[in-house]
Amino acid sequence: MAVLPAVDVEFEVTVPIVIVGAGACGLAAALAAKDDGAEVLVLERDAVPQGSTALSSGFIPACETQIQRDKGIEDSVDAFAADILGKAHNETDADMVRAICRESGPAIDWLMDRHGIEFILVEGFLYPNHSYLRMHATPSRTGADLIGAMTRAAEQAGIDIVTNSAVVDLYADASNRITGLRFEHPDGSDERLGCGALILACNGFGGNPEMVRQFIPDMAEANYFGHTGNQGDAIRWGESLGAATADLGSFQGHGSVAHPHGILISWALMMEGGIQVNSDGLRFSNEHEGYSEQGRRVIAQAGHIAWNIFDDRLYAFAQDFEDFRQAVAAGAIVSAADIPQLAVVSGLPEGNLRSTFEEVGRLATCEGADTFGRDFTTAPMLTPPYRAARVTGSLFHTQGGLLVDEKARVLHHDGSPFPNLYAGGGAARGVSGPSDWGYLSGNGLLTALTLGRIAGRSATAVASQSLNSDMH
Ligand SMILES: Cc1cc2nc3c(=O)[nH]c(=O)nc-3n(C[C@H](O)[C@H](O)[C@H](O)COP(=O)(O)OP(=O)(O)OC[C@H]3O[C@@H](n4cnc5c(N)ncnc54)[C@H](O)[C@@H]3O)c2cc1C
């Protein structure tokens, strides 16, 4: 893959806006551009649009939505931005955060009102550091349904999604204007296509082990739980073009993937009273800080393993999660009448397990402070019978990427924008700061949807101009 000079390259077909990748970002960009009257084409490497979006839980945080208003939830751009910046310890771009938060509510309302996608508010618990209920999801609460609904909306809008088409090379002129690209089909054949503007919506580099080793060495040995087609293409083209990148060491990890089943066990269990112990039966962290940083912490435990411990109340509560039901069906959840039996079914040392439960019991009645800083008074204490799942830590997706501005324009190192190149979602720098601890739940789909929509609108404004300048 390369960026090639556009000199003397003729394209038989030219489309005003071309989008690389048909995940949440690419489809949001396509819908926005089409709504604004632009002709748009999406190129997708896979046979069916899925991406990490299909693997996700599909929870999109957004503030000031109609659904929130109907439920009397007084969330605001200020509150949402403060939560994102707080989680990232202010080590991200505050103006971008505010721009993205401002766009979040209108983006959900737009998908509902204009494109007929049904969303519900995820209720019953708050993810770490979210001040309000603001997770929106399609009714089944799965990413597969989200991408299905967005693909159907794109088809209904008359958007062409050309699948089995991996974009390999870009063509750029002397002013770094992208004039077209080359893409390959699985049978080895290839095609060239001209464009007035290009939107990179091909996510980050989680599926590229060399890049993970280079930028996130701590997670080189962790399972990658995202879409393997995300090979860092946007970053590699960007670097060849002289684009600025930022926070390449940033990522969303997760400390709760059932092992060896490979099924996500929702962190909501921890927020509502569950605890996590290592193979010595001892807690090793404040579970309420976040599931992202917990990925690295679990990887650091013996055998890269931890156990999620909860009870029947939480087992019933978790039935609302599709992946939890799958984990149950796969035999990933064990049950035990009491602590001795829990020790037997998990293989954890009974003595340590007992002291962990005693300690948590004391903390729940405000006797002393947790060494790790967790507040145990926010949820009921665990009561027998118990349930448990053996889990490991995983890399879910990368959060660093191409530096973009509030119009989703890709920026040069000197801060000037490329004339017709845009990026969003995992292809662009996220809002999670430089590492894994800055990821506020939902930052992934938040930037996919909002920056995608912004990129679609911005590209529409320049695409025809760019094509006209080509003709003169
Ligand atoms: C298990 C899991 C659970 C998650 N849950 C959530 C959640 O609940 N909420 C949340 O906010 N985030 C969640 N995330 C993160 C979220 O999935 C991503 O942040 C989001 O899907 C990124 O969207 P995207 O459109 O940028 O990328 P993707 O959805 O990955 O789409 C990128 C597309 O580009 C295609 N592509 C790549 N390179 C090329 C190329 N050269 N040519 C053509 N096509 C190409 C890929 O095939 C892919 O289809 C989760 C992630 C995982 C792994």
Short mmCIF file of C-alpha atoms and ligand atoms in Angstrom, two decimals:
data_model
loop_
_atom_site.label_atom_id
_atom_site.label_comp_id
_atom_site.label_asym_id
_atom_site.label_seq_id
_atom_site.Cartn_x
_atom_site.Cartn_y
_atom_site.Cartn_z
CA MET A 1 0.00 0.00 0.00
CA ALA A 2 1.21 3.47 -0.86
CA VAL A 3 0.47 7.08 -1.66
CA LEU A 4 1.35 7.67 -5.32
CA PRO A 5 1.78 10.91 -7.29
CA ALA A 6 -1.35 11.89 -9.21
CA VAL A 7 0.65 13.14 -12.20
CA ASP A 8 -0.75 11.80 -15.50
CA VAL A 9 -3.15 9.41 -13.74
CA GLU A 10 -6.53 9.40 -15.48
CA PHE A 11 -9.60 7.92 -13.80
CA GLU A 12 -12.36 6.50 -15.97
CA VAL A 13 -14.91 7.03 -13.22
CA THR A 14 -14.90 9.78 -10.62
CA VAL A 15 -17.28 10.03 -7.66
CA PRO A 16 -17.59 13.28 -5.66
CA ILE A 17 -17.16 11.60 -2.24
CA VAL A 18 -15.50 8.24 -1.63
CA ILE A 19 -15.49 6.68 1.84
CA VAL A 20 -13.09 3.93 2.91
CA GLY A 21 -14.80 1.56 5.37
CA ALA A 22 -18.45 0.71 6.05
CA GLY A 23 -18.52 0.70 9.87
CA ALA A 24 -20.48 3.20 11.97
CA CYS A 25 -18.19 6.06 10.91
CA GLY A 26 -18.28 5.36 7.18
CA LEU A 27 -22.04 4.86 7.10
CA ALA A 28 -22.72 7.99 9.17
CA ALA A 29 -20.50 9.94 6.77
CA ALA A 30 -22.29 8.47 3.75
CA LEU A 31 -25.76 9.25 5.14
CA ALA A 32 -24.77 12.83 6.01
CA ALA A 33 -23.23 13.47 2.58
CA LYS A 34 -26.21 11.97 0.79
CA ASP A 35 -28.63 14.03 2.91
CA ASP A 36 -26.72 17.12 1.78
CA GLY A 37 -27.20 16.11 -1.85
CA ALA A 38 -23.77 14.65 -2.63
CA GLU A 39 -23.09 11.56 -4.68
CA VAL A 40 -21.18 9.15 -2.49
CA LEU A 41 -19.61 5.69 -2.72
CA VAL A 42 -18.46 3.49 0.16
CA LEU A 43 -15.68 0.94 -0.38
CA GLU A 44 -15.55 -1.91 2.13
CA ARG A 45 -12.91 -4.64 2.35
CA ASP A 46 -15.30 -7.30 3.70
CA ALA A 47 -18.09 -9.13 1.89
CA VAL A 48 -20.63 -7.63 4.32
CA PRO A 49 -20.30 -4.35 6.25
CA GLN A 50 -19.50 -5.22 9.86
CA GLY A 51 -16.25 -3.82 11.23
CA SER A 52 -15.66 -3.49 14.96
CA THR A 53 -19.06 -1.81 15.05
CA ALA A 54 -20.74 -5.20 14.57
CA LEU A 55 -18.63 -6.75 17.35
CA SER A 56 -19.40 -3.94 19.78
CA SER A 57 -22.22 -3.71 22.30
CA GLY A 58 -23.52 -0.85 20.17
CA PHE A 59 -23.83 1.60 23.08
CA ILE A 60 -23.49 5.20 21.86
CA PRO A 61 -23.26 7.92 24.50
CA ALA A 62 -24.99 11.16 23.55
CA CYS A 63 -26.33 14.17 25.44
CA GLU A 64 -29.40 16.38 25.02
CA THR A 65 -31.17 13.79 22.89
CA GLN A 66 -34.93 13.73 22.49
CA ILE A 67 -35.03 10.40 24.36
CA GLN A 68 -33.21 11.93 27.33
CA ARG A 69 -35.53 14.95 27.29
CA ASP A 70 -38.61 12.69 27.21
CA LYS A 71 -37.29 10.91 30.30
CA GLY A 72 -36.47 14.15 32.10
CA ILE A 73 -32.72 13.50 32.13
CA GLU A 74 -30.98 16.85 32.51
CA ASP A 75 -27.75 15.95 30.75
CA SER A 76 -25.85 18.66 28.90
CA VAL A 77 -22.90 19.26 26.58
CA ASP A 78 -21.02 20.72 29.56
CA ALA A 79 -21.65 17.67 31.74
CA PHE A 80 -20.73 15.18 29.02
CA ALA A 81 -17.58 17.08 28.06
CA ALA A 82 -16.57 17.30 31.74
CA ASP A 83 -16.96 13.51 32.09
CA ILE A 84 -14.82 12.81 29.00
CA LEU A 85 -12.15 15.31 30.03
CA GLY A 86 -12.15 14.08 33.63
CA LYS A 87 -11.61 10.46 32.57
CA ALA A 88 -8.79 11.55 30.25
CA HIS A 89 -7.24 13.70 33.02
CA ASN A 90 -7.59 16.66 30.61
CA GLU A 91 -4.89 15.13 28.41
CA THR A 92 -6.94 15.50 25.25
CA ASP A 93 -8.18 18.40 23.10
CA ALA A 94 -10.94 20.15 25.05
CA ASP A 95 -12.27 22.01 21.99
CA MET A 96 -12.62 18.76 20.04
CA VAL A 97 -14.33 17.14 23.02
CA ARG A 98 -16.89 19.94 23.20
CA ALA A 99 -17.46 19.86 19.42
CA ILE A 100 -18.04 16.10 19.55
CA CYS A 101 -20.38 16.35 22.56
CA ARG A 102 -22.37 19.13 20.84
CA GLU A 103 -22.80 16.89 17.81
CA SER A 104 -23.72 13.76 19.80
CA GLY A 105 -27.39 14.45 20.60
CA PRO A 106 -28.29 15.83 17.17
CA ALA A 107 -26.59 12.79 15.57
CA ILE A 108 -28.77 10.30 17.48
CA ASP A 109 -31.94 12.36 16.82
CA TRP A 110 -30.97 12.53 13.13
CA LEU A 111 -30.54 8.75 12.82
CA MET A 112 -33.94 8.30 14.48
CA ASP A 113 -35.94 11.02 12.76
CA ARG A 114 -34.38 11.16 9.33
CA HIS A 115 -33.24 7.56 8.90
CA GLY A 116 -35.80 5.66 10.93
CA ILE A 117 -33.33 3.89 13.23
CA GLU A 118 -34.89 3.04 16.56
CA PHE A 119 -32.85 3.79 19.68
CA ILE A 120 -33.55 3.18 23.35
CA LEU A 121 -31.80 4.57 26.41
CA VAL A 122 -29.78 1.95 28.31
CA GLU A 123 -31.07 2.21 31.88
CA GLY A 124 -30.50 0.53 35.22
CA PHE A 125 -26.81 1.35 35.77
CA LEU A 126 -24.17 3.95 34.97
CA TYR A 127 -20.83 3.06 33.38
CA PRO A 128 -17.76 4.38 35.24
CA ASN A 129 -17.51 8.19 35.28
CA HIS A 130 -20.72 8.89 33.35
CA SER A 131 -22.80 11.39 35.34
CA TYR A 132 -26.06 10.71 33.53
CA LEU A 133 -27.84 7.93 31.69
CA ARG A 134 -26.74 8.68 28.12
CA MET A 135 -25.99 5.34 26.45
CA HIS A 136 -28.22 4.92 23.40
CA ALA A 137 -28.58 1.56 21.66
CA THR A 138 -30.84 -0.18 19.20
CA PRO A 139 -33.49 -2.21 21.09
CA SER A 140 -31.55 -5.50 21.01
CA ARG A 141 -28.50 -3.67 22.47
CA THR A 142 -26.03 -5.23 20.03
CA GLY A 143 -23.53 -3.73 17.61
CA ALA A 144 -24.65 -6.25 14.99
CA ASP A 145 -28.10 -4.68 14.99
CA LEU A 146 -26.64 -1.18 14.94
CA ILE A 147 -24.58 -1.86 11.81
CA GLY A 148 -27.53 -3.73 10.27
CA ALA A 149 -29.82 -0.74 10.85
CA MET A 150 -27.25 1.72 9.48
CA THR A 151 -26.63 -0.44 6.40
CA ARG A 152 -30.36 -0.64 5.70
CA ALA A 153 -30.65 3.13 6.12
CA ALA A 154 -27.81 3.62 3.63
CA GLU A 155 -29.44 1.29 1.14
CA GLN A 156 -32.76 3.09 1.52
CA ALA A 157 -31.00 6.40 0.90
CA GLY A 158 -29.62 5.00 -2.35
CA ILE A 159 -25.99 4.88 -1.22
CA ASP A 160 -23.72 2.45 -3.07
CA ILE A 161 -21.66 0.25 -0.75
CA VAL A 162 -19.15 -1.68 -2.82
CA THR A 163 -17.97 -4.66 -0.78
CA ASN A 164 -15.00 -7.02 -1.28
CA SER A 165 -13.00 -3.91 -2.12
CA ALA A 166 -9.85 -3.21 -0.13
CA VAL A 167 -8.42 0.22 -0.80
CA VAL A 168 -4.69 -0.13 -1.30
CA ASP A 169 -3.19 3.05 -2.81
CA LEU A 170 -4.13 6.71 -2.78
CA TYR A 171 -3.19 9.26 -5.45
CA ALA A 172 -2.28 12.76 -4.29
CA ASP A 173 -1.23 15.87 -6.25
CA ALA A 174 1.49 18.34 -5.29
CA SER A 175 -0.84 20.21 -2.92
CA ASN A 176 -1.77 16.95 -1.15
CA ARG A 177 -5.20 16.90 -2.76
CA ILE A 178 -6.39 13.30 -3.07
CA THR A 179 -7.44 12.74 -6.67
CA GLY A 180 -8.33 9.05 -6.48
CA LEU A 181 -7.44 5.61 -5.26
CA ARG A 182 -6.85 2.01 -6.24
CA PHE A 183 -8.70 -0.89 -4.65
CA GLU A 184 -8.35 -4.65 -4.91
CA HIS A 185 -10.87 -7.47 -4.94
CA PRO A 186 -10.31 -10.85 -3.24
CA ASP A 187 -9.56 -12.48 -6.65
CA GLY A 188 -6.58 -10.12 -7.10
CA SER A 189 -8.21 -7.87 -9.72
CA ASP A 190 -8.09 -4.13 -9.08
CA GLU A 191 -9.79 -0.87 -10.06
CA ARG A 192 -9.00 2.82 -9.98
CA LEU A 193 -11.51 5.46 -8.98
CA GLY A 194 -11.30 9.26 -8.93
CA CYS A 195 -12.75 11.31 -6.07
CA GLY A 196 -13.54 14.91 -5.19
CA ALA A 197 -13.03 14.20 -1.49
CA LEU A 198 -11.95 11.17 0.50
CA ILE A 199 -13.14 10.12 3.95
CA LEU A 200 -11.03 7.62 5.87
CA ALA A 201 -13.38 5.54 8.04
CA CYS A 202 -11.26 2.40 8.16
CA ASN A 203 -10.65 2.38 11.94
CA GLY A 204 -7.28 1.98 13.70
CA PHE A 205 -4.55 -0.63 13.88
CA GLY A 206 -5.76 -3.17 16.45
CA GLY A 207 -5.66 -5.91 13.79
CA ASN A 208 -2.03 -5.19 12.90
CA PRO A 209 0.25 -6.99 15.42
CA GLU A 210 3.40 -5.12 14.27
CA MET A 211 1.79 -1.73 14.83
CA VAL A 212 0.39 -2.86 18.20
CA ARG A 213 3.88 -4.01 19.21
CA GLN A 214 5.33 -0.68 18.07
CA PHE A 215 2.82 1.68 19.67
CA ILE A 216 1.22 -0.33 22.51
CA PRO A 217 3.90 -2.84 23.55
CA ASP A 218 2.11 -3.66 26.85
CA MET A 219 -0.79 -5.17 24.90
CA ALA A 220 1.29 -7.06 22.32
CA GLU A 221 0.52 -10.34 24.09
CA ALA A 222 -3.16 -9.58 24.75
CA ASN A 223 -5.98 -11.01 22.63
CA TYR A 224 -7.30 -8.53 20.10
CA PHE A 225 -11.07 -8.57 20.35
CA GLY A 226 -11.88 -6.16 17.51
CA HIS A 227 -12.19 -6.52 13.75
CA THR A 228 -9.08 -8.00 12.14
CA GLY A 229 -9.56 -5.93 8.97
CA ASN A 230 -8.49 -2.83 10.89
CA GLN A 231 -4.87 -2.79 9.79
CA GLY A 232 -3.90 0.84 10.42
CA ASP A 233 -4.28 1.81 6.75
CA ALA A 234 -5.45 5.35 7.52
CA ILE A 235 -2.43 6.01 9.70
CA ARG A 236 -0.02 4.50 7.18
CA TRP A 237 -1.40 6.59 4.29
CA GLY A 238 -1.47 9.63 6.56
CA GLU A 239 2.16 9.21 7.53
CA SER A 240 3.16 8.93 3.85
CA LEU A 241 1.24 12.13 3.12
CA GLY A 242 2.83 14.08 5.99
CA ALA A 243 -0.33 14.12 8.11
CA ALA A 244 -0.05 14.59 11.86
CA THR A 245 -1.01 11.74 14.16
CA ALA A 246 -1.57 11.79 17.91
CA ASP A 247 -2.02 9.49 20.91
CA LEU A 248 -0.94 6.37 19.01
CA GLY A 249 -0.43 4.62 22.37
CA SER A 250 -4.09 5.18 23.27
CA PHE A 251 -6.53 2.29 23.28
CA GLN A 252 -9.61 0.75 24.76
CA GLY A 253 -8.75 -2.36 26.66
CA HIS A 254 -11.17 -4.57 28.54
CA GLY A 255 -10.66 -6.55 31.72
CA SER A 256 -13.60 -8.91 31.38
CA VAL A 257 -13.55 -11.30 28.46
CA ALA A 258 -14.56 -14.86 29.43
CA HIS A 259 -11.62 -17.21 28.93
CA PRO A 260 -11.25 -19.39 26.93
CA HIS A 261 -14.75 -18.68 25.53
CA GLY A 262 -13.87 -15.23 24.21
CA ILE A 263 -17.19 -13.62 25.20
CA LEU A 264 -17.54 -10.19 26.80
CA ILE A 265 -18.92 -10.20 30.35
CA SER A 266 -20.48 -6.78 30.85
CA TRP A 267 -18.70 -4.44 33.26
CA ALA A 268 -22.15 -3.45 34.51
CA LEU A 269 -21.78 -6.45 36.86
CA MET A 270 -18.83 -4.75 38.54
CA MET A 271 -20.62 -1.41 38.72
CA GLU A 272 -23.60 -3.04 40.42
CA GLY A 273 -21.67 -4.90 43.12
CA GLY A 274 -19.47 -7.59 41.53
CA ILE A 275 -15.79 -7.94 42.43
CA GLN A 276 -12.75 -9.14 40.54
CA VAL A 277 -10.04 -11.31 42.10
CA ASN A 278 -6.84 -12.86 40.80
CA SER A 279 -5.92 -16.53 40.97
CA ASP A 280 -4.89 -16.03 44.62
CA GLY A 281 -8.50 -15.07 45.37
CA LEU A 282 -7.46 -11.48 46.13
CA ARG A 283 -8.74 -8.18 44.71
CA PHE A 284 -6.04 -6.21 42.91
CA SER A 285 -7.71 -2.94 41.82
CA ASN A 286 -10.58 -0.50 42.09
CA GLU A 287 -13.02 -2.12 39.67
CA HIS A 288 -14.96 1.14 39.40
CA GLU A 289 -12.16 3.07 37.72
CA GLY A 290 -13.03 1.61 34.34
CA TYR A 291 -12.95 -1.54 32.26
CA SER A 292 -10.42 -0.16 29.79
CA GLU A 293 -7.46 0.18 32.17
CA GLN A 294 -8.57 -3.11 33.76
CA GLY A 295 -7.46 -4.94 30.59
CA ARG A 296 -3.81 -4.22 31.29
CA ARG A 297 -4.26 -4.94 35.03
CA VAL A 298 -5.74 -8.38 34.34
CA ILE A 299 -2.97 -9.14 31.83
CA ALA A 300 -0.49 -8.34 34.63
CA GLN A 301 -2.00 -11.04 36.94
CA ALA A 302 -0.66 -14.60 37.03
CA GLY A 303 -1.64 -16.46 33.85
CA HIS A 304 -3.25 -13.20 32.54
CA ILE A 305 -6.37 -14.38 34.37
CA ALA A 306 -8.90 -12.97 36.84
CA TRP A 307 -12.27 -14.12 38.17
CA ASN A 308 -15.42 -11.98 38.15
CA ILE A 309 -17.48 -12.85 41.21
CA PHE A 310 -21.13 -11.91 41.51
CA ASP A 311 -24.40 -13.39 42.75
CA ASP A 312 -27.90 -14.45 41.67
CA ARG A 313 -29.22 -10.87 41.78
CA LEU A 314 -26.55 -9.78 39.28
CA TYR A 315 -26.97 -12.96 37.25
CA ALA A 316 -30.63 -12.02 36.73
CA PHE A 317 -29.72 -8.37 35.99
CA ALA A 318 -27.15 -9.41 33.33
CA GLN A 319 -29.72 -11.39 31.34
CA ASP A 320 -30.49 -8.10 29.55
CA PHE A 321 -27.12 -8.38 27.78
CA GLU A 322 -26.99 -10.52 24.66
CA ASP A 323 -23.31 -11.38 25.17
CA PHE A 324 -23.99 -12.43 28.77
CA ARG A 325 -26.69 -14.83 27.58
CA GLN A 326 -24.18 -16.22 25.11
CA ALA A 327 -21.63 -16.63 27.92
CA VAL A 328 -24.20 -18.58 29.95
CA ALA A 329 -24.99 -20.80 26.95
CA ALA A 330 -21.26 -21.40 26.38
CA GLY A 331 -20.81 -22.57 29.99
CA ALA A 332 -18.62 -19.60 30.95
CA ILE A 333 -20.51 -18.89 34.20
CA VAL A 334 -20.09 -21.23 37.16
CA SER A 335 -22.32 -21.27 40.24
CA ALA A 336 -21.70 -22.11 43.87
CA ALA A 337 -23.93 -22.31 46.95
CA ASP A 338 -21.33 -20.75 49.24
CA ILE A 339 -17.68 -19.74 49.55
CA PRO A 340 -16.26 -23.27 50.00
CA GLN A 341 -18.09 -24.44 46.88
CA LEU A 342 -16.96 -21.32 45.01
CA ALA A 343 -13.38 -22.27 45.89
CA VAL A 344 -13.94 -25.74 44.48
CA VAL A 345 -15.56 -24.71 41.17
CA SER A 346 -13.06 -21.91 40.53
CA GLY A 347 -9.93 -23.52 41.96
CA LEU A 348 -9.33 -20.34 44.01
CA PRO A 349 -7.85 -20.73 47.53
CA GLU A 350 -10.74 -20.83 50.01
CA GLY A 351 -8.93 -18.98 52.79
CA ASN A 352 -8.13 -15.96 50.63
CA LEU A 353 -11.59 -15.95 49.09
CA ARG A 354 -13.12 -15.89 52.54
CA SER A 355 -10.94 -12.96 53.64
CA THR A 356 -11.76 -11.09 50.43
CA PHE A 357 -15.49 -11.48 51.12
CA GLU A 358 -15.03 -10.45 54.77
CA GLU A 359 -13.07 -7.37 53.74
CA VAL A 360 -15.68 -6.36 51.14
CA GLY A 361 -18.42 -6.88 53.76
CA ARG A 362 -16.62 -4.53 56.16
CA LEU A 363 -16.16 -1.92 53.42
CA ALA A 364 -19.87 -2.10 52.53
CA THR A 365 -20.74 -1.15 56.10
CA CYS A 366 -18.25 1.73 55.99
CA GLU A 367 -15.72 0.00 58.23
CA GLY A 368 -12.43 1.35 56.91
CA ALA A 369 -11.40 2.44 53.44
CA ASP A 370 -10.64 0.24 50.45
CA THR A 371 -6.90 0.03 49.70
CA PHE A 372 -7.76 0.50 46.03
CA GLY A 373 -10.23 3.34 46.61
CA ARG A 374 -13.54 1.71 45.67
CA ASP A 375 -16.74 2.83 47.36
CA PHE A 376 -18.67 -0.31 48.32
CA THR A 377 -21.77 1.52 49.54
CA THR A 378 -23.18 2.20 46.05
CA ALA A 379 -24.63 -1.28 45.45
CA PRO A 380 -26.01 -4.15 47.57
CA MET A 381 -23.53 -6.66 49.04
CA LEU A 382 -23.06 -9.99 47.30
CA THR A 383 -25.10 -12.77 48.90
CA PRO A 384 -24.97 -16.55 48.30
CA PRO A 385 -25.48 -18.40 46.04
CA TYR A 386 -22.58 -17.00 44.03
CA ARG A 387 -21.70 -16.95 40.35
CA ALA A 388 -18.28 -16.50 38.77
CA ALA A 389 -16.57 -16.22 35.40
CA ARG A 390 -12.91 -16.75 34.53
CA VAL A 391 -11.79 -13.78 32.42
CA THR A 392 -8.76 -12.31 30.72
CA GLY A 393 -7.75 -8.84 29.51
CA SER A 394 -8.09 -7.84 25.85
CA LEU A 395 -7.33 -5.07 23.40
CA PHE A 396 -10.65 -3.86 21.95
CA HIS A 397 -9.61 -1.03 19.68
CA THR A 398 -6.99 1.67 19.27
CA GLN A 399 -7.83 5.28 20.06
CA GLY A 400 -4.94 7.18 18.51
CA GLY A 401 -4.94 8.23 14.88
CA LEU A 402 -4.89 11.04 12.35
CA LEU A 403 -5.14 14.49 13.84
CA VAL A 404 -8.38 16.13 12.65
CA ASP A 405 -10.04 19.46 13.34
CA GLU A 406 -13.66 20.25 14.22
CA LYS A 407 -14.61 19.79 10.57
CA ALA A 408 -12.99 16.31 10.60
CA ARG A 409 -10.33 17.59 8.17
CA VAL A 410 -7.03 15.72 8.39
CA LEU A 411 -4.24 18.09 9.45
CA HIS A 412 -0.62 18.47 8.38
CA HIS A 413 2.11 18.67 11.02
CA ASP A 414 1.91 22.48 10.84
CA GLY A 415 -1.80 22.38 11.66
CA SER A 416 -3.03 23.29 8.16
CA PRO A 417 -5.81 21.09 6.77
CA PHE A 418 -5.51 18.82 3.76
CA PRO A 419 -7.66 20.19 0.94
CA ASN A 420 -10.07 17.22 0.65
CA LEU A 421 -9.12 14.51 3.12
CA TYR A 422 -11.26 13.68 6.18
CA ALA A 423 -11.16 11.06 8.92
CA GLY A 424 -13.32 9.87 11.80
CA GLY A 425 -13.94 6.98 14.17
CA GLY A 426 -10.94 4.79 14.86
CA ALA A 427 -9.00 6.30 11.93
CA ALA A 428 -8.80 9.67 13.72
CA ARG A 429 -7.35 10.60 17.07
CA GLY A 430 -9.97 9.90 19.73
CA VAL A 431 -10.79 11.81 22.91
CA SER A 432 -9.31 9.34 25.39
CA GLY A 433 -5.89 10.87 26.02
CA PRO A 434 -2.59 9.09 25.55
CA SER A 435 -3.20 5.67 27.16
CA ASP A 436 -5.89 3.18 28.22
CA TRP A 437 -7.06 4.84 31.44
CA GLY A 438 -8.62 7.80 29.59
CA TYR A 439 -11.28 5.79 27.77
CA LEU A 440 -14.75 6.79 28.94
CA SER A 441 -17.24 4.05 28.00
CA GLY A 442 -18.61 4.77 24.55
CA ASN A 443 -15.81 7.05 23.32
CA GLY A 444 -15.39 4.66 20.36
CA LEU A 445 -18.82 4.83 18.78
CA LEU A 446 -19.18 8.44 19.92
CA THR A 447 -16.34 9.59 17.66
CA ALA A 448 -17.33 7.15 14.91
CA LEU A 449 -20.85 8.57 14.66
CA THR A 450 -20.13 12.25 15.30
CA LEU A 451 -16.91 12.67 13.31
CA GLY A 452 -18.39 10.50 10.54
CA ARG A 453 -21.41 12.76 10.27
CA ILE A 454 -19.24 15.90 10.40
CA ALA A 455 -16.87 14.46 7.76
CA GLY A 456 -19.79 13.70 5.44
CA ARG A 457 -21.06 17.26 5.68
CA SER A 458 -17.61 18.85 5.35
CA ALA A 459 -16.68 16.70 2.37
CA THR A 460 -19.93 17.63 0.61
CA ALA A 461 -18.98 21.28 0.88
CA VAL A 462 -15.63 20.81 -0.91
CA ALA A 463 -16.12 17.79 -3.19
CA SER A 464 -17.69 19.55 -6.16
CA GLN A 465 -15.25 22.47 -5.89
CA SER A 466 -12.38 20.00 -5.88
CA LEU A 467 -13.71 18.22 -8.97
CA ASN A 468 -14.27 21.54 -10.80
CA SER A 469 -10.69 22.59 -10.13
CA ASP A 470 -9.62 19.27 -11.66
CA MET A 471 -11.37 20.14 -14.90
CA HIS A 472 -9.72 23.57 -15.30
C1 LIG B 1 -16.10 -6.17 21.73
C2 LIG B 1 -16.20 -4.70 21.52
C3 LIG B 1 -17.23 -3.99 22.16
C4 LIG B 1 -17.32 -2.61 21.96
N1 LIG B 1 -18.39 -1.96 22.51
C5 LIG B 1 -18.51 -0.62 22.30
C6 LIG B 1 -19.65 0.09 22.78
O1 LIG B 1 -20.60 -0.47 23.31
N2 LIG B 1 -19.67 1.44 22.61
C7 LIG B 1 -18.67 2.10 21.95
O2 LIG B 1 -18.73 3.31 21.83
N3 LIG B 1 -17.63 1.44 21.42
C8 LIG B 1 -17.53 0.11 21.55
N4 LIG B 1 -16.48 -0.56 20.98
C9 LIG B 1 -15.59 0.20 20.07
C10 LIG B 1 -16.30 0.40 18.73
O3 LIG B 1 -16.66 -0.86 18.21
C11 LIG B 1 -15.40 1.14 17.73
O4 LIG B 1 -14.88 2.30 18.34
C12 LIG B 1 -16.20 1.57 16.51
O5 LIG B 1 -16.94 0.47 16.00
C13 LIG B 1 -15.30 2.16 15.43
O6 LIG B 1 -16.09 2.40 14.29
P1 LIG B 1 -15.38 2.66 12.89
O7 LIG B 1 -16.48 2.92 11.91
O8 LIG B 1 -14.31 3.66 13.05
O9 LIG B 1 -14.66 1.27 12.55
P2 LIG B 1 -15.22 -0.16 12.13
O10 LIG B 1 -16.60 -0.39 12.60
O11 LIG B 1 -14.20 -1.16 12.51
O12 LIG B 1 -15.29 -0.05 10.54
C14 LIG B 1 -14.11 0.06 9.77
C15 LIG B 1 -14.33 -0.67 8.46
O13 LIG B 1 -13.26 -0.35 7.57
C16 LIG B 1 -12.96 -1.50 6.80
N5 LIG B 1 -11.61 -1.33 6.24
C17 LIG B 1 -10.43 -1.26 6.91
N6 LIG B 1 -9.42 -1.03 6.06
C18 LIG B 1 -9.97 -0.96 4.81
C19 LIG B 1 -9.43 -0.74 3.51
N7 LIG B 1 -8.13 -0.54 3.30
N8 LIG B 1 -10.28 -0.74 2.45
C20 LIG B 1 -11.62 -0.93 2.63
N9 LIG B 1 -12.17 -1.15 3.85
C21 LIG B 1 -11.36 -1.14 4.94
C22 LIG B 1 -13.10 -2.64 7.79
O14 LIG B 1 -13.30 -3.88 7.12
C23 LIG B 1 -14.31 -2.19 8.61
O15 LIG B 1 -15.52 -2.72 8.09
C24 LIG B 1 -16.36 -1.92 21.15
C25 LIG B 1 -15.34 -2.64 20.52
C26 LIG B 1 -15.26 -4.01 20.69
C27 LIG B 1 -14.17 -4.75 19.99
#
